[in-house]
Amino acid sequence: MTLSADTLGDQESACENADYEDARTSTMSRMSGPVTILGLDDDVLREIFSWSTASVDQVWGVGATFENLAFNAILRARHMYLLARICRRFKDIVYGHAALWAAIVGVPGDDESLSFVLQKTSQAPLTLVRPFFDAVPDAQHDFAKHNMHRFAILRLKQTRDRNWAPVLSGRTLPTLTGLSVITHQDPFYRGPPLVVGQTFPVKTQPHYEDDIPPLYAPNLRFLELQAFYIPFRAPQLQDLQLTSIRGLSPPALMDALSALPLLRRLSIVPGRPSMGPQDDLPDEWRWAGSPIVSLPNIEYVHLEGVESTFVAGLFTSAVIPLSAGISVHIGVLAGMEDMDAIASALRRFISYPAYDSVRFQSGVVFDLFTQGADESAPRISLRMPIMSTARGYNFFECVAKVAQHLPRRHV
C-alpha cells in the first residue's frame, strides 16, 4: 500500500498530538499529588530559602517603621533554623551554599563558631550584628577591624575602647550594603568625648573635621549613625537615619544629602546644637547659608524632637516631592510664632490636593490622609509637645495655624 505525503503528514501530526497528550497527562498526574522536597532541584531549594528570609532582609522597609539591622539578622537566623529542621536537604543546602549561609546567619559569638562560619563561607560577604546591649566579642571585633572588605551588613557599637571612625574613614567597601554605628557612653565616664563633634557649649562647638577622609561604599543602601559621624559617599543609599549628630552643621548636612540622588527615606533626630536662641548661633550654624538640594526620590521624611528653625530650614533647603510622607514630632514650641514658621514650611505638603481626611488625636496629633488610606498610615503627621497647653496656648490654636494652608474644600 502506498501512502501519499498528505497521509504521512496527518499520521505524524496525530502521533505528535498523542505524545503531547501523554506528556500533559503524566505531568498533570504528578502535579495532582503533593510535591516532595526530594523531588526539587537544589536551585529551587535555594530560592525557597532566599525568599523565606527576604521579608526581613529589606533593610529600608515600607511604611513609617524604620528597620533594625539586628532584628533583621536575628529573624533571618530563626527562619533558617526552622527551615533546616524540616529535612536534611534543607540543611545540606544551607551548609553547602556559602553566600546564602553568610547572608542569613552572620557571625556567631564564640571563637569556635566564628571559625566554623569563616570556613563555610569562604569569601562570601558576611553579616555582623549584635543587639545594642550585647558587646561584640573580641574575636569578632578584631576580625572585622582587619577584614572590613568581607562584610555586607555591619552593626557596630562605638565605645571609648573601640573607635570605629579610623577603621571606616577613608575605606572603599564595595560589598557593604547596610551599616549601623551607635555610640554608647558610660554615664560615669569623665574622659574626652568619644566622637568628633560631641556636645559642647555653642560658642566652642567643634565641627566634624573637614580633613577626615570619607567612607566610600558604592553599594550601601542603609546607613544609621547615632551620636557618631564620619563623611561618607554612598551613591546608592536609599535609607538614612541620623540621631544626635550635634556636631553636624546645617550646611554640612545639606552637602551630605546632595550626594544621595536615590535617597528614599530620611530620619533625623538632631539633638539640640545649643541651649541658646537661634540668634546666638555662629554664622556657620545657620540654615541661611545652606545649599538648595533636590531629593526627587524621597518617599518619607521623619523628624523627631526638632525645633521650628530646623523644620523651616530643612524644608526650605531641600526640594522634596509633594507626594512624600512627612512626620514631624516637635520638641519645643517657644510660642505661636514657632507654629507659624512650621506651618509655613509645610504649606506645600499640607495643601497637596490628594489629602481628603483630617484627624485630631489626643490633643497633640494632627494627621492628613489620602482617600481610602489606612487609618494607621497618615501621609502627613504633625505632633505637638504634650505640655503645649502649659505654655499659654492650646492645641487648637496650633491646628488653626496649620489649617489655614489646607485646600478650602477640605476645611
Coordinates of C-alpha atoms in Angstrom, one line a residue:
M1 CA 0.0 0.0 0.0
T2 CA 1.3 3.4 -1.0
L3 CA 0.7 6.4 1.3
S4 CA 0.6 9.9 0.0
A5 CA 2.6 12.7 1.5
D6 CA -0.5 14.2 2.9
T7 CA -1.5 11.0 4.6
L8 CA 2.0 10.6 6.1
G9 CA 1.9 14.2 7.4
D10 CA -1.5 13.6 9.0
Q11 CA -0.2 10.5 10.8
E12 CA 2.9 12.3 12.0
S13 CA 0.8 15.1 13.3
A14 CA -1.5 12.6 15.1
C15 CA 1.5 10.9 16.7
E16 CA 2.9 14.3 17.9
N17 CA -0.5 15.2 19.4
A18 CA -0.7 11.8 21.1
D19 CA 2.8 12.3 22.6
Y20 CA 1.8 15.8 23.8
E21 CA -1.4 14.5 25.4
D22 CA 0.5 11.6 27.1
A23 CA 3.2 14.1 28.4
R24 CA 0.5 16.5 29.6
T25 CA -1.5 13.7 31.3
S26 CA 1.7 12.5 33.0
T27 CA 2.6 16.0 34.2
M28 CA -0.9 16.7 35.5
S29 CA -1.0 13.4 37.3
R30 CA 2.3 14.3 39.0
M31 CA 1.1 17.7 39.9
S32 CA -2.2 16.4 41.4
G33 CA -0.2 14.8 44.2
P34 CA 2.0 16.6 46.8
V35 CA 5.4 17.6 45.5
T36 CA 8.1 16.3 48.0
I37 CA 11.2 18.2 48.9
L38 CA 13.2 15.2 47.5
G39 CA 11.7 16.0 44.1
L40 CA 13.0 19.6 44.0
D41 CA 16.3 20.7 42.5
D42 CA 18.9 22.4 44.6
D43 CA 18.4 25.6 42.8
V44 CA 14.7 25.6 43.7
L45 CA 15.5 24.9 47.4
R46 CA 17.9 27.8 47.4
E47 CA 15.2 30.1 46.0
I48 CA 12.8 28.9 48.7
F49 CA 15.4 29.7 51.4
S50 CA 16.2 33.1 49.9
W51 CA 12.6 34.1 49.6
S52 CA 11.7 32.8 53.1
T53 CA 14.2 35.2 54.6
A54 CA 13.8 38.1 52.1
S55 CA 10.8 39.6 54.0
V56 CA 13.2 40.6 56.9
D57 CA 16.1 41.4 54.6
Q58 CA 14.7 44.6 53.1
V59 CA 16.7 47.0 55.2
W60 CA 14.8 50.1 54.1
G61 CA 11.3 48.6 54.6
V62 CA 8.0 50.3 53.7
G63 CA 5.7 52.4 55.7
A64 CA 6.7 54.6 58.7
T65 CA 8.7 52.0 60.5
F66 CA 12.5 52.2 60.0
E67 CA 14.2 48.8 60.0
N68 CA 16.6 47.5 62.6
L69 CA 19.6 45.6 61.3
A70 CA 20.0 43.5 64.5
F71 CA 16.3 42.4 64.4
N72 CA 16.5 41.5 60.8
A73 CA 19.6 39.3 61.1
I74 CA 18.2 37.5 64.2
L75 CA 14.9 36.8 62.5
R76 CA 16.7 35.6 59.4
A77 CA 18.7 33.1 61.6
R78 CA 15.5 31.9 63.2
H79 CA 13.9 31.3 59.8
M80 CA 17.0 29.4 58.7
Y81 CA 16.9 27.3 61.9
L82 CA 13.2 26.4 61.4
L83 CA 13.6 25.5 57.7
A84 CA 16.7 23.5 58.3
R85 CA 14.7 21.3 60.8
I86 CA 12.2 20.4 58.1
C87 CA 14.5 17.9 56.4
R88 CA 18.2 17.0 55.8
R89 CA 18.1 18.5 52.3
F90 CA 17.3 22.0 53.6
K91 CA 20.3 21.6 56.0
D92 CA 22.5 20.5 53.2
I93 CA 21.6 23.4 51.0
V94 CA 22.2 25.9 53.8
Y95 CA 25.6 24.5 54.8
G96 CA 26.7 24.0 51.2
H97 CA 25.8 27.4 49.9
A98 CA 28.4 29.8 51.3
A99 CA 26.8 33.1 50.2
L100 CA 23.4 32.0 51.5
W101 CA 24.8 30.9 54.8
A102 CA 26.7 34.1 55.3
A103 CA 23.8 36.3 54.4
I104 CA 21.4 34.6 56.8
V105 CA 23.3 33.7 60.0
G106 CA 26.1 36.3 60.2
V107 CA 29.0 35.8 62.5
P108 CA 28.3 33.8 65.8
G109 CA 29.5 35.0 69.1
D110 CA 32.2 32.5 70.2
D111 CA 35.5 31.9 68.6
E112 CA 34.8 28.3 67.6
S113 CA 31.6 29.2 65.8
L114 CA 33.4 32.2 64.2
S115 CA 36.0 29.8 62.7
F116 CA 33.3 27.5 61.5
V117 CA 31.4 30.2 59.7
L118 CA 34.6 31.6 58.1
Q119 CA 35.4 28.1 56.9
K120 CA 31.9 27.5 55.4
T121 CA 31.6 30.9 53.8
S122 CA 34.9 31.2 52.1
Q123 CA 35.0 34.7 50.7
A124 CA 31.2 35.3 50.7
P125 CA 30.1 38.7 52.2
L126 CA 29.3 38.4 55.9
T127 CA 26.8 39.8 58.3
L128 CA 27.9 41.1 61.7
V129 CA 25.2 42.4 64.0
R130 CA 24.5 42.4 67.7
P131 CA 21.7 43.9 69.7
F132 CA 22.7 47.2 71.3
F133 CA 23.1 45.7 74.8
D134 CA 25.4 42.9 73.6
A135 CA 29.1 43.5 73.3
V136 CA 30.8 42.3 70.2
P137 CA 33.3 39.6 71.2
D138 CA 37.0 40.4 70.9
A139 CA 37.5 37.9 68.1
Q140 CA 34.7 39.4 66.1
H141 CA 35.9 42.9 66.7
D142 CA 39.5 42.1 65.6
F143 CA 38.3 40.2 62.6
A144 CA 36.0 43.0 61.5
K145 CA 38.7 45.6 62.0
H146 CA 41.1 43.9 59.7
N147 CA 38.7 42.4 57.2
M148 CA 36.1 45.2 56.5
H149 CA 36.0 44.1 52.9
R150 CA 34.3 40.9 53.9
F151 CA 31.1 42.4 55.2
A152 CA 27.8 43.1 53.6
I153 CA 25.9 44.2 56.8
L154 CA 27.6 45.7 59.9
R155 CA 26.0 46.9 63.1
L156 CA 28.7 48.3 65.4
K157 CA 28.8 49.9 68.8
Q158 CA 31.1 52.8 69.4
T159 CA 32.7 52.9 72.9
R160 CA 35.6 54.6 74.5
D161 CA 37.6 51.4 73.9
R162 CA 36.5 50.8 70.4
N163 CA 36.6 53.7 68.0
W164 CA 35.3 52.8 64.5
A165 CA 36.0 56.2 63.0
P166 CA 39.6 55.5 61.9
V167 CA 38.6 52.0 60.8
L168 CA 35.8 53.2 58.5
S169 CA 37.1 56.6 57.3
G170 CA 39.0 56.6 54.0
R171 CA 38.0 53.0 53.2
T172 CA 36.4 51.7 50.0
L173 CA 33.9 48.9 50.8
P174 CA 32.2 47.7 47.7
T175 CA 30.4 44.7 49.4
L176 CA 28.8 46.8 52.2
T177 CA 25.0 47.2 51.8
G178 CA 23.9 48.0 55.4
L179 CA 25.8 49.9 58.1
S180 CA 24.8 51.0 61.6
V181 CA 27.1 52.7 64.1
I182 CA 25.7 53.5 67.5
T183 CA 27.6 55.3 70.3
H184 CA 27.3 54.1 73.8
Q185 CA 28.9 56.0 76.6
D186 CA 29.1 55.1 80.2
P187 CA 27.2 57.8 82.2
F188 CA 30.1 57.7 84.8
Y189 CA 32.8 58.2 82.1
R190 CA 34.5 61.5 82.5
G191 CA 37.2 61.3 79.8
P192 CA 37.3 63.1 76.5
P193 CA 34.4 62.9 74.1
L194 CA 34.1 59.6 72.2
V195 CA 33.0 61.2 68.9
V196 CA 34.4 64.1 66.9
G197 CA 31.9 66.9 67.5
Q198 CA 30.5 65.7 70.8
T199 CA 28.2 68.2 72.6
F200 CA 29.9 71.4 73.9
P201 CA 28.5 74.9 74.6
V202 CA 27.6 76.5 71.3
K203 CA 30.3 79.2 71.3
T204 CA 33.0 76.4 71.4
Q205 CA 31.1 73.8 69.5
P206 CA 33.6 71.9 67.3
H207 CA 32.9 70.8 63.8
Y208 CA 33.3 67.4 62.3
E209 CA 36.7 67.8 60.9
D210 CA 36.8 68.5 57.1
D211 CA 40.1 66.6 56.7
I212 CA 38.6 63.2 57.7
P213 CA 38.6 61.1 54.5
P214 CA 35.1 59.8 53.7
L215 CA 33.9 56.3 53.7
Y216 CA 33.2 55.2 50.1
A217 CA 30.6 52.5 49.9
P218 CA 29.2 52.3 46.3
N219 CA 26.5 49.7 47.1
L220 CA 25.4 50.9 50.5
R221 CA 21.6 51.1 50.8
F222 CA 21.1 51.6 54.5
L223 CA 23.0 53.8 56.9
E224 CA 22.3 54.6 60.6
L225 CA 24.5 56.9 62.6
Q226 CA 23.8 57.6 66.2
A227 CA 26.0 60.1 68.1
F228 CA 28.7 59.2 65.6
Y229 CA 29.6 60.7 62.2
I230 CA 32.2 60.5 59.5
P231 CA 31.9 61.8 56.0
F232 CA 30.5 59.2 53.5
R233 CA 30.0 58.7 49.8
A234 CA 27.2 56.3 49.0
P235 CA 25.5 57.0 45.7
Q236 CA 23.1 54.0 46.0
L237 CA 21.9 54.9 49.5
Q238 CA 18.2 54.7 50.0
D239 CA 17.6 54.9 53.8
L240 CA 19.5 57.3 56.0
Q241 CA 19.0 57.6 59.8
L242 CA 20.8 60.3 61.8
T243 CA 20.4 60.6 65.5
S244 CA 22.1 63.1 67.9
I245 CA 24.5 64.3 65.3
R246 CA 25.1 67.5 67.2
G247 CA 28.4 68.4 65.6
L248 CA 27.0 68.5 62.1
S249 CA 26.1 71.9 60.9
P250 CA 23.1 72.5 58.6
P251 CA 25.3 73.4 55.5
A252 CA 27.3 70.2 56.1
L253 CA 24.1 68.1 56.4
M254 CA 22.7 69.5 53.2
D255 CA 26.0 68.9 51.5
A256 CA 25.9 65.2 52.5
L257 CA 22.3 64.9 51.2
S258 CA 23.2 66.5 47.9
A259 CA 25.3 63.4 47.1
L260 CA 22.4 61.0 47.6
P261 CA 20.3 61.1 44.4
L262 CA 18.5 57.8 45.2
L263 CA 17.5 58.5 48.8
R264 CA 14.0 57.3 49.6
R265 CA 13.7 57.5 53.4
L266 CA 15.3 60.1 55.7
S267 CA 15.0 60.1 59.5
I268 CA 16.7 62.9 61.6
V269 CA 16.6 63.2 65.4
P270 CA 19.1 66.1 65.6
G271 CA 19.7 66.7 69.2
R272 CA 19.9 70.4 70.1
P273 CA 23.1 72.1 68.8
S274 CA 22.8 74.8 71.5
M275 CA 20.8 75.8 74.5
G276 CA 20.6 79.4 73.3
P277 CA 18.3 81.1 70.8
Q278 CA 19.0 80.9 67.0
D279 CA 20.3 84.5 67.1
D280 CA 23.2 83.4 69.2
L281 CA 24.4 80.7 66.8
P282 CA 27.6 81.3 64.8
D283 CA 27.0 82.1 61.1
E284 CA 28.2 78.6 60.0
W285 CA 25.4 77.1 62.2
R286 CA 22.6 79.0 60.5
W287 CA 20.3 77.5 57.8
A288 CA 20.6 80.7 55.8
G289 CA 23.9 79.6 54.2
S290 CA 22.8 76.1 53.4
P291 CA 22.7 75.0 49.7
I292 CA 19.4 74.1 48.0
V293 CA 19.3 70.3 47.4
S294 CA 16.9 68.4 45.2
L295 CA 15.8 65.0 46.6
P296 CA 13.5 63.7 43.8
N297 CA 13.1 60.2 45.1
I298 CA 12.2 60.9 48.7
E299 CA 9.2 58.9 49.8
Y300 CA 9.2 59.6 53.6
V301 CA 10.8 62.1 55.9
H302 CA 10.8 61.7 59.7
L303 CA 11.9 64.5 62.1
E304 CA 11.8 64.0 65.8
G305 CA 12.5 66.3 68.7
V306 CA 13.0 69.3 66.3
E307 CA 12.6 73.0 66.8
S308 CA 10.8 75.3 64.4
T309 CA 14.1 76.6 63.0
F310 CA 15.1 73.1 62.0
V311 CA 11.8 72.3 60.3
A312 CA 11.8 75.6 58.4
G313 CA 15.4 75.3 57.5
L314 CA 15.3 71.7 56.2
F315 CA 12.1 72.1 54.1
T316 CA 13.4 75.4 52.7
S317 CA 16.8 74.0 51.7
A318 CA 15.5 70.5 50.5
V319 CA 13.3 70.2 47.4
I320 CA 11.1 67.2 48.2
P321 CA 8.2 65.8 46.1
L322 CA 4.7 66.9 47.3
S323 CA 3.6 63.3 47.5
A324 CA 6.2 62.4 50.1
G325 CA 5.1 61.3 53.5
I326 CA 6.1 63.7 56.3
S327 CA 6.2 63.0 60.0
V328 CA 7.3 65.9 62.3
H329 CA 7.5 65.5 66.1
I330 CA 8.0 69.0 67.5
G331 CA 10.3 69.0 70.5
V332 CA 9.9 72.6 71.7
L333 CA 7.4 75.4 70.9
A334 CA 8.5 78.7 72.4
G335 CA 5.4 80.4 71.2
M336 CA 2.8 80.7 68.4
E337 CA 5.4 82.3 66.1
D338 CA 7.2 79.0 66.1
M339 CA 4.0 77.3 65.0
D340 CA 3.6 79.9 62.2
A341 CA 7.1 79.0 61.0
I342 CA 6.4 75.3 61.0
A343 CA 3.1 75.7 59.2
S344 CA 4.6 77.9 56.5
A345 CA 7.5 75.4 56.0
L346 CA 5.0 72.5 55.5
R347 CA 2.5 74.6 53.4
R348 CA 3.4 73.0 50.1
F349 CA 2.7 69.5 51.5
I350 CA -0.4 70.4 53.6
S351 CA -2.1 72.0 50.5
Y352 CA -1.5 69.0 48.3
P353 CA -4.9 68.2 46.8
A354 CA -4.7 64.4 47.3
Y355 CA -5.5 64.7 51.0
D356 CA -9.2 64.5 51.9
S357 CA -9.3 63.4 55.5
V358 CA -8.1 65.2 58.7
R359 CA -7.7 63.6 62.2
F360 CA -7.1 65.3 65.5
Q361 CA -6.0 62.9 68.3
S362 CA -5.2 63.2 72.0
G363 CA -4.8 66.9 71.8
V364 CA -1.3 66.6 70.3
V365 CA -1.6 65.0 66.9
F366 CA -2.7 66.4 63.5
D367 CA -2.9 63.9 60.7
L368 CA -3.7 64.1 57.0
F369 CA -4.8 61.1 54.9
T370 CA -5.3 60.3 51.2
Q371 CA -8.6 58.9 50.1
G372 CA -9.1 55.3 51.2
A373 CA -5.8 55.2 53.2
D374 CA -5.3 53.0 56.2
E375 CA -6.1 54.9 59.4
S376 CA -2.8 53.7 60.8
A377 CA -0.8 55.3 58.0
P378 CA -1.3 59.0 57.6
R379 CA 0.8 60.7 54.9
I380 CA 1.3 63.9 56.9
S381 CA 1.6 63.7 60.7
L382 CA 2.4 66.6 63.0
R383 CA 2.8 66.0 66.7
M384 CA 2.8 68.9 69.1
P385 CA 4.6 68.9 72.5
I386 CA 2.4 67.3 75.1
M387 CA 2.9 70.2 77.5
S388 CA 1.9 72.9 75.0
T389 CA -1.2 73.9 76.9
A390 CA 1.0 74.8 79.9
R391 CA 2.8 77.4 77.9
G392 CA -0.1 79.7 77.3
Y393 CA -1.6 78.3 74.1
N394 CA -3.6 75.2 73.2
F395 CA -3.7 72.5 70.6
F396 CA -6.5 74.1 68.5
E397 CA -4.5 77.3 68.2
C398 CA -1.8 75.2 66.6
V399 CA -4.3 73.4 64.4
A400 CA -5.7 76.8 63.2
K401 CA -2.2 77.8 62.0
V402 CA -1.9 74.6 60.0
A403 CA -5.5 74.5 58.7
Q404 CA -5.1 77.9 57.0
H405 CA -3.0 76.1 54.4
L406 CA -5.5 73.3 53.7
P407 CA -7.4 73.5 50.4
R408 CA -10.7 75.3 51.1
R409 CA -12.9 72.3 50.2
H410 CA -11.1 70.3 53.0
V411 CA -11.6 72.9 55.6

